[in-house]
Amino acid sequence: MRQYAMIIDLNRCVGCHACALACRAEWDIPAQDGYRRNWVKNLGPAKTSHGLSFTAYPGLCNHCDKPACVPVCPADQIKKTFTEPKTGKTRTMTVAATWKNPFDGTVQIDKTRCLGCGACADACPYGARYVNTNIANKDLDGDGIADKCTFCKPRVEAGLRPACVQTCIADARIFGWRDEPKIADYIKKGAIRLSSAKVQTGPNVYYYGQPKDLELLTKTSTPQEMP
Amino acid sequence: MNRRRFLKMSAATAMAMAAFSLDGLPPKGGLFRASRALAGTNYGPMNGSMGARETTSVCEMCFWRCPIVAKVRNGKLIKIEGNPKSPVNGQRVCARGNSGIQLLYDPDRIKYPMKRVGARGEGKWAKISWDEALEEIAHNMNKVKKKYGPHALAYFDHGASAENLREVFMAMGTENYTSEPAFFQCVGPAALAYLETVGYIATGTRQYNDMPHAKAMLLVGSHIGENVHVSHVREFIEGLSAGSKLVVVDPRFSVAAGKADIHLSIRPGTDTALLLAWINYVIQNDLYHKEFVANTCQGFSDLKKEVKGYSLEWAAEICDLKIADMKAAIKMLAQASPHVMIHPGRHSTWYGKGDVGRHQSYAILSALFGAVGVPGGLYFTTPVKVGHIECVEKKSKAVAPVDVSLKEDSNYPFSSTFGTVTADIIKAINTSKPYPIRLLGVNGVNIMQTIPDPYETMKAIKKLDFIFCEEMMAGETALWSDIILPDAVYLERYDGVYAYEGLTPYITVRQPVLPPMYEAKTPYWIAKNLARHLKIDGFPLPDARALVNHDLAAVDLSIDKLNKKGGIISLPANPYRTPKNLKIATDSGKINLSVAAFEDEDLDAIPKFQPAPAPPKGYARLIYGRCPVHTFSRTMNNLWLNHEVPENKLWLNDEIAGQLQIKNDETVVLENQDGKRSNPIKVLVTPGIRPDAVYMTHGFGSKSPHLSRAYGKGAADGYMMTNTVEDPFMGATSKRTNFVRIVKNKSILDIPEIIPIPAAIPKFKLRKLAADRDRQKAGAKPQYASAGDFSSKERRGGE
């Protein structure tokens, strides 16, 4: 299976929050506490073993290899047929209201069947999901609708870049297939994931940067426990 | 997308949406149930902003003015992106650029012309008609002019909105129309230093610094990245990623410092000591570009003699730096010569005395390295020709004769080139000397947060016969105005033609994405109609669209032609010079290492180090900077930007915080050297600031309750600036000459002096130290400034 992934190059990132705002605009995310698909947390200045660091944690859904959010969804299981856009190849899987796409590795939500129970949001060690309680699937007696980063799938399918990548003023975000050179080269030269001994979901957002910045990032932002 | 908006969507859009599944794929046998989805629920826009109607324009969330595309669906602006044809930003816009939507739709926007009904500063208004508003302004302008003469009218302006109305003030005969705070409160000293040294303004509104091609860069205080101008940040990052070395001199550990090879955490107020010691070191160690200096510069031997006394050993003590670090840094820069970017900075009104000299020193270093007109250095502008219409004929805008001119006869020999000194206008209002100023027009600038000292500004406003403003949001300045005119936001109007003369020249125009909301009017309409009420001949064109077309016609363009090309055309650049065709536009025809024009005015031809007074015992110096999410005090009420960064924080050195037992995120109040207190502000405890300084980002702590989101959030640095020193060259106002201590749980905490101050640097003398201590001992209430400075009851904390 091919997997979409993102590199965030902290050597280029200036922590300006343009990504977070472009996402909010593109997907019309309400400006309410915790409602976001994409966030920036400015870190430091703080001491590290390599000297002072003043960097940022630009976060989004990691579209994990083994997403913790998918198996916990209590919505009715249905059969869903996925199509690979280029080849037209199809594959049918049994899914609840959220799944990992077998052809591109993105984790998606069926907004029409979400109950808004929040189980997925609670299960994510990165806090990448939120439940929008302004809206709900009333016919399902829903309490809200879960939302998160889709890697801008509709845009990507239309040949565009994710909104956060397009707007990044420093070209610090690189999106593509995990095995493409522009991504794979970064992984080869030491881009890291925010994983720990107990959190091994296989995130597909990678961070690259100076050792001091990666140290501060992992120290402050890597989850140490599964929720 | 809210429910209401969803229901309002047209059938066509709904159909378009239904054609895509949740994966964004055409529904090839998928389980997408379109009919149900469309019937009652609302999931957010399935396709984002794709397919919306696009209009090219120009951003004005800040004054860098990136070319943009605004996307409208069903009559609503839904997204702003960079113009893909733009050679500077492409499809990128910053946090603020993305959030222009929420300026347009801010419910706190000024919606109609309003007239003050309460006291000045109280913020009570009644709605009036445009005709009444303009008639009242015209009546007062005529009345003041008749009673006190034309110079009793003054105009403070900033940004594109302000240009048309400026011509109305000029037509009244006043000399006080180019008193742009943006100049006298910001770039003035830097602009003058470069104009006199290299013959052009290498830094000002635009900055002509070839960072992408630099092999080493020096930033002194500049915090590119936190200070976001998109193409400037891009050029900086491009240079770094191509391998440029970076030296950052800053008492604070900035984002740029985090990317630097060498960070010099300098004692605030001593930058010129370091620069002069470096200049001396470069000369003494033959690190300068001899051919360039011999052929292109004048004044080298004088410079050599003048800086001889400034050794690295001396600077180490003054600047509180290590000799080895200073030496390593200057060698790193010298090795890259001539492709070395001695960044000229931008905001330069730091200490009053010495600000011009500091920027002269940068320019001198650039020249010594031969880094002028070459890749990686300062580059030359490429003039871009466009038309320029005078809305009022030149002869009708002649300045009226005056016995003693505030502008021409100022104490500052180089001020009049740029306008009337801001601080002089405030003084003239308060003293009626050299003549009374009794009416103020304010356009696009929040003078309460921009001009120190705000308490003097409030005093001055109380003395005026009349004050009006043209604004989008009711900030502090609107609170104090007699009439408020609602300005169209940049997304609702045409402005002038924007020609960029930097590395990638272009011509573009701002054009309306949507018509003005409420009763807001465009700046051209406002100026044209005020002129009509004043019976001033002018504004011959029907509207700003005609004006833009007029200016484009001079280069055989029109709005329609430009739109067919994607809203922008790029032009070839000519930034570099060979030694043969290098022409320097100074009087001497050379780069002035020593500026005779300064000497003629009894000012230093070559910079000298003048120490800025150090913090008095118990205080730290207040320094400030930019937040990448906000522009000045203009954006704090923006729904999205406020949500992203609602307040500023006080950076406090971790060792000091430990001694004072202040924890991260604890809320404190600041008290400055004159007893003025700030709004409550949360503390960021960090090793990234020196113990003798505290830092906050500028523009927060709004005192206007009409900005419902921004009101009382964070603290305003400007309200802590009651001690100012005017730059002797052009009268710019200092901003880093104020000191604060911390008030926690009502007790005043003295900031311990961890780093000894050398005898060569005098300490700032507190004006009323004894009285102050008595007050403290007696437990008397602190002194709150004046009206407009709200009481503790009204204060809304930064919670």
PDB file of C-alpha atoms in Angstrom, chain B residues 388-628:
ATOM      1  CA  HIS B 388       0.252  59.083 -10.920  1.00  0.00           C
ATOM      2  CA  ILE B 389      -2.724  61.361 -10.952  1.00  0.00           C
ATOM      3  CA  GLU B 390      -2.937  64.392  -8.702  1.00  0.00           C
ATOM      4  CA  CYS B 391      -6.501  64.404  -7.373  1.00  0.00           C
ATOM      5  CA  VAL B 392      -6.064  68.065  -6.472  1.00  0.00           C
ATOM      6  CA  GLU B 393      -3.891  70.109  -8.830  1.00  0.00           C
ATOM      7  CA  LYS B 394      -0.394  70.802  -7.527  1.00  0.00           C
ATOM      8  CA  LYS B 395      -0.821  74.579  -7.537  1.00  0.00           C
ATOM      9  CA  SER B 396      -3.861  74.255  -5.284  1.00  0.00           C
ATOM     10  CA  LYS B 397      -1.821  72.312  -2.750  1.00  0.00           C
ATOM     11  CA  ALA B 398       0.825  74.944  -2.057  1.00  0.00           C
ATOM     12  CA  VAL B 399       1.810  75.207   1.599  1.00  0.00           C
ATOM     13  CA  ALA B 400       0.592  78.518   3.039  1.00  0.00           C
ATOM     14  CA  PRO B 401       3.342  80.933   4.143  1.00  0.00           C
ATOM     15  CA  VAL B 402       4.254  80.790   7.810  1.00  0.00           C
ATOM     16  CA  ASP B 403       6.560  82.858  10.050  1.00  0.00           C
ATOM     17  CA  VAL B 404       8.005  80.004  12.053  1.00  0.00           C
ATOM     18  CA  SER B 405       7.466  76.654  10.408  1.00  0.00           C
ATOM     19  CA  LEU B 406       6.951  73.572  12.545  1.00  0.00           C
ATOM     20  CA  LYS B 407       8.169  71.469   9.662  1.00  0.00           C
ATOM     21  CA  GLU B 408      11.034  73.479   8.171  1.00  0.00           C
ATOM     22  CA  ASP B 409      12.342  75.142  11.338  1.00  0.00           C
ATOM     23  CA  SER B 410      12.332  72.053  13.549  1.00  0.00           C
ATOM     24  CA  ASN B 411      15.229  71.252  15.869  1.00  0.00           C
ATOM     25  CA  TYR B 412      16.090  68.355  13.599  1.00  0.00           C
ATOM     26  CA  PRO B 413      18.010  69.267  10.453  1.00  0.00           C
ATOM     27  CA  PHE B 414      16.857  66.240   8.452  1.00  0.00           C
ATOM     28  CA  SER B 415      13.202  65.985   9.463  1.00  0.00           C
ATOM     29  CA  SER B 416      11.583  68.230   6.888  1.00  0.00           C
ATOM     30  CA  THR B 417      12.641  66.004   3.997  1.00  0.00           C
ATOM     31  CA  PHE B 418      10.204  63.490   5.400  1.00  0.00           C
ATOM     32  CA  GLY B 419       7.505  65.681   6.951  1.00  0.00           C
ATOM     33  CA  THR B 420       6.587  67.240  10.274  1.00  0.00           C
ATOM     34  CA  VAL B 421       7.934  65.404  13.310  1.00  0.00           C
ATOM     35  CA  THR B 422       5.126  63.466  15.034  1.00  0.00           C
ATOM     36  CA  ALA B 423       6.241  64.444  18.517  1.00  0.00           C
ATOM     37  CA  ASP B 424       6.421  68.112  17.459  1.00  0.00           C
ATOM     38  CA  ILE B 425       2.780  68.060  16.408  1.00  0.00           C
ATOM     39  CA  ILE B 426       1.722  66.669  19.786  1.00  0.00           C
ATOM     40  CA  LYS B 427       3.908  69.297  21.508  1.00  0.00           C
ATOM     41  CA  ALA B 428       2.474  72.079  19.360  1.00  0.00           C
ATOM     42  CA  ILE B 429      -1.051  71.038  20.312  1.00  0.00           C
ATOM     43  CA  ASN B 430      -0.122  71.059  23.999  1.00  0.00           C
ATOM     44  CA  THR B 431       1.862  74.331  23.960  1.00  0.00           C
ATOM     45  CA  SER B 432       0.482  76.272  20.945  1.00  0.00           C
ATOM     46  CA  LYS B 433       4.119  76.798  19.929  1.00  0.00           C
ATOM     47  CA  PRO B 434       5.269  77.789  17.355  1.00  0.00           C
ATOM     48  CA  TYR B 435       1.603  78.069  16.426  1.00  0.00           C
ATOM     49  CA  PRO B 436      -1.585  76.428  17.604  1.00  0.00           C
ATOM     50  CA  ILE B 437      -2.727  73.130  16.115  1.00  0.00           C
ATOM     51  CA  ARG B 438      -6.424  72.688  16.811  1.00  0.00           C
ATOM     52  CA  LEU B 439      -7.725  70.037  14.445  1.00  0.00           C
ATOM     53  CA  LEU B 440      -6.508  66.530  13.806  1.00  0.00           C
ATOM     54  CA  GLY B 441      -7.479  64.089  11.079  1.00  0.00           C
ATOM     55  CA  VAL B 442      -6.353  60.512  11.719  1.00  0.00           C
ATOM     56  CA  ASN B 443      -6.449  57.851   9.056  1.00  0.00           C
ATOM     57  CA  GLY B 444      -5.383  54.214   9.355  1.00  0.00           C
ATOM     58  CA  VAL B 445      -3.189  54.650  12.415  1.00  0.00           C
ATOM     59  CA  ASN B 446      -4.004  53.978  16.050  1.00  0.00           C
ATOM     60  CA  ILE B 447      -2.052  56.932  17.439  1.00  0.00           C
ATOM     61  CA  MET B 448      -2.657  55.899  21.047  1.00  0.00           C
ATOM     62  CA  GLN B 449      -0.708  52.663  20.649  1.00  0.00           C
ATOM     63  CA  THR B 450       1.786  53.979  18.105  1.00  0.00           C
ATOM     64  CA  ILE B 451       3.052  57.291  19.426  1.00  0.00           C
ATOM     65  CA  PRO B 452       4.720  57.538  22.793  1.00  0.00           C
ATOM     66  CA  ASP B 453       3.875  59.014  25.150  1.00  0.00           C
ATOM     67  CA  PRO B 454       0.128  58.160  24.904  1.00  0.00           C
ATOM     68  CA  TYR B 455      -0.649  60.224  28.006  1.00  0.00           C
ATOM     69  CA  GLU B 456       0.694  63.308  26.229  1.00  0.00           C
ATOM     70  CA  THR B 457      -1.359  62.354  23.177  1.00  0.00           C
ATOM     71  CA  MET B 458      -4.523  62.112  25.317  1.00  0.00           C
ATOM     72  CA  LYS B 459      -3.728  65.472  26.885  1.00  0.00           C
ATOM     73  CA  ALA B 460      -3.280  66.930  23.425  1.00  0.00           C
ATOM     74  CA  ILE B 461      -6.519  65.510  22.083  1.00  0.00           C
ATOM     75  CA  LYS B 462      -8.428  67.071  24.959  1.00  0.00           C
ATOM     76  CA  LYS B 463      -7.135  70.464  23.844  1.00  0.00           C
ATOM     77  CA  LEU B 464      -8.220  70.125  20.239  1.00  0.00           C
ATOM     78  CA  ASP B 465     -11.215  71.950  18.806  1.00  0.00           C
ATOM     79  CA  PHE B 466     -11.935  68.936  16.646  1.00  0.00           C
ATOM     80  CA  ILE B 467     -10.637  65.466  15.827  1.00  0.00           C
ATOM     81  CA  PHE B 468     -11.951  62.976  13.317  1.00  0.00           C
ATOM     82  CA  CYS B 469     -10.807  59.624  12.084  1.00  0.00           C
ATOM     83  CA  GLU B 470     -11.360  57.328   9.133  1.00  0.00           C
ATOM     84  CA  GLU B 471     -11.204  53.770  10.423  1.00  0.00           C
ATOM     85  CA  MET B 472     -12.472  50.220  10.005  1.00  0.00           C
ATOM     86  CA  MET B 473     -12.348  49.252  13.669  1.00  0.00           C
ATOM     87  CA  ALA B 474     -13.057  51.381  16.739  1.00  0.00           C
ATOM     88  CA  GLY B 475      -9.676  51.176  18.460  1.00  0.00           C
ATOM     89  CA  GLU B 476      -8.401  53.700  20.997  1.00  0.00           C
ATOM     90  CA  THR B 477      -8.100  56.493  18.437  1.00  0.00           C
ATOM     91  CA  ALA B 478     -11.761  56.199  17.503  1.00  0.00           C
ATOM     92  CA  LEU B 479     -12.669  56.446  21.195  1.00  0.00           C
ATOM     93  CA  TRP B 480     -11.158  59.904  21.228  1.00  0.00           C
ATOM     94  CA  SER B 481     -12.661  61.138  17.962  1.00  0.00           C
ATOM     95  CA  ASP B 482     -15.517  63.580  17.476  1.00  0.00           C
ATOM     96  CA  ILE B 483     -16.518  62.053  14.153  1.00  0.00           C
ATOM     97  CA  ILE B 484     -15.734  58.554  12.932  1.00  0.00           C
ATOM     98  CA  LEU B 485     -15.931  57.701   9.254  1.00  0.00           C
ATOM     99  CA  PRO B 486     -16.327  54.006   8.368  1.00  0.00           C
ATOM    100  CA  ASP B 487     -13.658  53.027   5.884  1.00  0.00           C
ATOM    101  CA  ALA B 488     -14.069  50.217   3.382  1.00  0.00           C
ATOM    102  CA  VAL B 489     -11.615  47.396   4.044  1.00  0.00           C
ATOM    103  CA  TYR B 490      -9.005  46.529   1.450  1.00  0.00           C
ATOM    104  CA  LEU B 491     -11.202  43.750   0.088  1.00  0.00           C
ATOM    105  CA  GLU B 492     -13.933  46.246  -0.770  1.00  0.00           C
ATOM    106  CA  ARG B 493     -12.074  48.854  -2.756  1.00  0.00           C
ATOM    107  CA  TYR B 494      -9.700  49.943  -5.483  1.00  0.00           C
ATOM    108  CA  ASP B 495      -6.517  51.683  -4.385  1.00  0.00           C
ATOM    109  CA  GLY B 496      -3.534  52.899  -6.319  1.00  0.00           C
ATOM    110  CA  VAL B 497      -1.325  50.838  -8.591  1.00  0.00           C
ATOM    111  CA  TYR B 498       1.263  48.739  -6.767  1.00  0.00           C
ATOM    112  CA  ALA B 499       4.643  48.625  -8.448  1.00  0.00           C
ATOM    113  CA  TYR B 500       7.374  46.548  -6.803  1.00  0.00           C
ATOM    114  CA  GLU B 501      10.933  47.631  -7.542  1.00  0.00           C
ATOM    115  CA  GLY B 502      12.802  44.804  -5.783  1.00  0.00           C
ATOM    116  CA  LEU B 503      14.415  41.574  -6.987  1.00  0.00           C
ATOM    117  CA  THR B 504      11.324  40.516  -8.929  1.00  0.00           C
ATOM    118  CA  PRO B 505       9.588  43.685 -10.121  1.00  0.00           C
ATOM    119  CA  TYR B 506       5.883  43.616 -10.919  1.00  0.00           C
ATOM    120  CA  ILE B 507       2.802  45.754 -11.400  1.00  0.00           C
ATOM    121  CA  THR B 508      -0.486  44.813  -9.796  1.00  0.00           C
ATOM    122  CA  VAL B 509      -3.638  46.482  -8.499  1.00  0.00           C
ATOM    123  CA  ARG B 510      -5.954  46.157  -5.572  1.00  0.00           C
ATOM    124  CA  GLN B 511      -9.530  45.649  -6.641  1.00  0.00           C
ATOM    125  CA  PRO B 512     -12.717  45.019  -4.726  1.00  0.00           C
ATOM    126  CA  VAL B 513     -13.720  41.446  -4.086  1.00  0.00           C
ATOM    127  CA  LEU B 514     -17.126  42.482  -2.768  1.00  0.00           C
ATOM    128  CA  PRO B 515     -18.940  45.822  -2.423  1.00  0.00           C
ATOM    129  CA  PRO B 516     -18.503  47.722   0.873  1.00  0.00           C
ATOM    130  CA  MET B 517     -20.625  46.393   3.724  1.00  0.00           C
ATOM    131  CA  TYR B 518     -22.883  48.489   5.909  1.00  0.00           C
ATOM    132  CA  GLU B 519     -22.458  52.192   5.119  1.00  0.00           C
ATOM    133  CA  ALA B 520     -18.683  51.982   4.717  1.00  0.00           C
ATOM    134  CA  LYS B 521     -17.268  54.043   1.855  1.00  0.00           C
ATOM    135  CA  THR B 522     -14.022  53.880  -0.052  1.00  0.00           C
ATOM    136  CA  PRO B 523     -11.208  56.326   0.746  1.00  0.00           C
ATOM    137  CA  TYR B 524     -11.578  57.945  -2.685  1.00  0.00           C
ATOM    138  CA  TRP B 525     -15.296  58.505  -2.208  1.00  0.00           C
ATOM    139  CA  ILE B 526     -14.701  59.967   1.247  1.00  0.00           C
ATOM    140  CA  ALA B 527     -11.964  62.340   0.101  1.00  0.00           C
ATOM    141  CA  LYS B 528     -13.873  63.387  -3.025  1.00  0.00           C
ATOM    142  CA  ASN B 529     -17.010  64.156  -1.048  1.00  0.00           C
ATOM    143  CA  LEU B 530     -15.214  65.938   1.766  1.00  0.00           C
ATOM    144  CA  ALA B 531     -13.523  68.061  -0.899  1.00  0.00           C
ATOM    145  CA  ARG B 532     -16.984  68.850  -2.290  1.00  0.00           C
ATOM    146  CA  HIS B 533     -18.191  69.978   1.151  1.00  0.00           C
ATOM    147  CA  LEU B 534     -15.049  72.125   1.475  1.00  0.00           C
ATOM    148  CA  LYS B 535     -15.562  73.493  -2.049  1.00  0.00           C
ATOM    149  CA  ILE B 536     -12.085  72.299  -3.034  1.00  0.00           C
ATOM    150  CA  ASP B 537     -11.622  71.794  -6.770  1.00  0.00           C
ATOM    151  CA  GLY B 538     -10.324  68.364  -7.576  1.00  0.00           C
ATOM    152  CA  PHE B 539     -11.032  64.660  -7.691  1.00  0.00           C
ATOM    153  CA  PRO B 540     -12.028  64.888 -11.362  1.00  0.00           C
ATOM    154  CA  LEU B 541     -12.446  61.136 -11.804  1.00  0.00           C
ATOM    155  CA  PRO B 542     -15.730  59.518 -10.837  1.00  0.00           C
ATOM    156  CA  ASP B 543     -14.212  56.793  -8.665  1.00  0.00           C
ATOM    157  CA  ALA B 544     -11.089  54.912  -7.647  1.00  0.00           C
ATOM    158  CA  ARG B 545     -11.471  52.442 -10.505  1.00  0.00           C
ATOM    159  CA  ALA B 546     -11.090  55.302 -12.938  1.00  0.00           C
ATOM    160  CA  LEU B 547      -8.086  56.494 -10.962  1.00  0.00           C
ATOM    161  CA  VAL B 548      -6.394  53.103 -11.182  1.00  0.00           C
ATOM    162  CA  ASN B 549      -7.112  52.917 -14.909  1.00  0.00           C
ATOM    163  CA  HIS B 550      -5.680  56.404 -15.359  1.00  0.00           C
ATOM    164  CA  ASP B 551      -2.428  55.432 -13.628  1.00  0.00           C
ATOM    165  CA  LEU B 552      -2.197  52.173 -15.573  1.00  0.00           C
ATOM    166  CA  ALA B 553      -2.859  53.910 -18.903  1.00  0.00           C
ATOM    167  CA  ALA B 554       0.519  55.658 -18.586  1.00  0.00           C
ATOM    168  CA  VAL B 555       2.146  52.269 -19.185  1.00  0.00           C
ATOM    169  CA  ASP B 556      -0.421  51.095 -21.714  1.00  0.00           C
ATOM    170  CA  LEU B 557      -2.252  48.919 -19.230  1.00  0.00           C
ATOM    171  CA  SER B 558      -5.758  48.856 -17.805  1.00  0.00           C
ATOM    172  CA  ILE B 559      -7.485  46.890 -15.079  1.00  0.00           C
ATOM    173  CA  ASP B 560      -9.077  44.652 -17.724  1.00  0.00           C
ATOM    174  CA  LYS B 561      -5.759  44.055 -19.476  1.00  0.00           C
ATOM    175  CA  LEU B 562      -4.077  43.268 -16.186  1.00  0.00           C
ATOM    176  CA  ASN B 563      -6.879  40.906 -15.175  1.00  0.00           C
ATOM    177  CA  LYS B 564      -6.451  38.984 -18.428  1.00  0.00           C
ATOM    178  CA  LYS B 565      -2.834  38.387 -17.364  1.00  0.00           C
ATOM    179  CA  GLY B 566      -3.807  37.057 -13.936  1.00  0.00           C
ATOM    180  CA  GLY B 567      -3.909  40.435 -12.199  1.00  0.00           C
ATOM    181  CA  ILE B 568      -0.178  41.009 -12.255  1.00  0.00           C
ATOM    182  CA  ILE B 569       2.667  41.468 -14.704  1.00  0.00           C
ATOM    183  CA  SER B 570       6.304  40.729 -13.940  1.00  0.00           C
ATOM    184  CA  LEU B 571       9.173  42.837 -15.242  1.00  0.00           C
ATOM    185  CA  PRO B 572      12.919  42.208 -15.556  1.00  0.00           C
ATOM    186  CA  ALA B 573      15.110  43.251 -12.627  1.00  0.00           C
ATOM    187  CA  ASN B 574      18.392  45.147 -12.600  1.00  0.00           C
ATOM    188  CA  PRO B 575      19.623  44.797  -9.010  1.00  0.00           C
ATOM    189  CA  TYR B 576      23.382  44.384  -9.434  1.00  0.00           C
ATOM    190  CA  ARG B 577      26.201  46.552 -10.805  1.00  0.00           C
ATOM    191  CA  THR B 578      29.636  45.804 -12.171  1.00  0.00           C
ATOM    192  CA  PRO B 579      32.408  47.996 -10.742  1.00  0.00           C
ATOM    193  CA  LYS B 580      32.338  49.973 -14.013  1.00  0.00           C
ATOM    194  CA  ASN B 581      28.658  50.811 -14.036  1.00  0.00           C
ATOM    195  CA  LEU B 582      28.275  51.298 -10.290  1.00  0.00           C
ATOM    196  CA  LYS B 583      26.913  54.795  -9.718  1.00  0.00           C
ATOM    197  CA  ILE B 584      26.279  56.024  -6.187  1.00  0.00           C
ATOM    198  CA  ALA B 585      23.539  58.637  -5.892  1.00  0.00           C
ATOM    199  CA  THR B 586      24.975  60.573  -2.945  1.00  0.00           C
ATOM    200  CA  ASP B 587      26.133  64.190  -3.311  1.00  0.00           C
ATOM    201  CA  SER B 588      29.736  63.023  -3.368  1.00  0.00           C
ATOM    202  CA  GLY B 589      29.040  60.325  -5.940  1.00  0.00           C
ATOM    203  CA  LYS B 590      30.662  57.860  -3.518  1.00  0.00           C
ATOM    204  CA  ILE B 591      29.514  55.819  -0.585  1.00  0.00           C
ATOM    205  CA  ASN B 592      29.933  58.158   2.371  1.00  0.00           C
ATOM    206  CA  LEU B 593      31.823  56.393   5.143  1.00  0.00           C
ATOM    207  CA  SER B 594      31.847  59.854   6.636  1.00  0.00           C
ATOM    208  CA  VAL B 595      28.759  61.970   5.991  1.00  0.00           C
ATOM    209  CA  ALA B 596      29.628  65.627   5.368  1.00  0.00           C
ATOM    210  CA  ALA B 597      25.950  66.610   5.414  1.00  0.00           C
ATOM    211  CA  PHE B 598      25.775  65.495   9.041  1.00  0.00           C
ATOM    212  CA  GLU B 599      28.934  67.385   9.946  1.00  0.00           C
ATOM    213  CA  ASP B 600      27.489  70.537   8.345  1.00  0.00           C
ATOM    214  CA  GLU B 601      24.715  70.349  10.922  1.00  0.00           C
ATOM    215  CA  ASP B 602      27.112  69.775  13.837  1.00  0.00           C
ATOM    216  CA  LEU B 603      26.170  66.121  14.009  1.00  0.00           C
ATOM    217  CA  ASP B 604      28.632  63.237  13.917  1.00  0.00           C
ATOM    218  CA  ALA B 605      29.866  62.560  10.396  1.00  0.00           C
ATOM    219  CA  ILE B 606      31.055  59.165  11.588  1.00  0.00           C
ATOM    220  CA  PRO B 607      29.055  57.408  14.288  1.00  0.00           C
ATOM    221  CA  LYS B 608      30.270  57.607  17.875  1.00  0.00           C
ATOM    222  CA  PHE B 609      29.125  55.328  20.648  1.00  0.00           C
ATOM    223  CA  GLN B 610      26.738  57.108  22.986  1.00  0.00           C
ATOM    224  CA  PRO B 611      25.573  54.769  25.731  1.00  0.00           C
ATOM    225  CA  ALA B 612      21.840  54.611  26.300  1.00  0.00           C
ATOM    226  CA  PRO B 613      21.221  54.946  30.041  1.00  0.00           C
ATOM    227  CA  ALA B 614      21.018  51.555  31.767  1.00  0.00           C
ATOM    228  CA  PRO B 615      18.042  50.422  33.863  1.00  0.00           C
ATOM    229  CA  PRO B 616      17.836  52.078  37.285  1.00  0.00           C
ATOM    230  CA  LYS B 617      18.076  49.807  40.310  1.00  0.00           C
ATOM    231  CA  GLY B 618      15.090  47.498  40.554  1.00  0.00           C
ATOM    232  CA  TYR B 619      14.030  47.892  36.922  1.00  0.00           C
ATOM    233  CA  ALA B 620      14.580  46.060  33.636  1.00  0.00           C
ATOM    234  CA  ARG B 621      14.517  47.613  30.193  1.00  0.00           C
ATOM    235  CA  LEU B 622      11.280  47.088  28.290  1.00  0.00           C
ATOM    236  CA  ILE B 623      11.895  45.824  24.774  1.00  0.00           C
ATOM    237  CA  TYR B 624       9.267  44.722  22.288  1.00  0.00           C
ATOM    238  CA  GLY B 625       8.837  43.129  18.918  1.00  0.00           C
ATOM    239  CA  ARG B 626       6.430  41.480  16.560  1.00  0.00           C
ATOM    240  CA  CYS B 627       4.107  38.531  16.719  1.00  0.00           C
ATOM    241  CA  PRO B 628       3.808  36.762  13.334  1.00  0.00           C
TER     242      PRO B 628
END
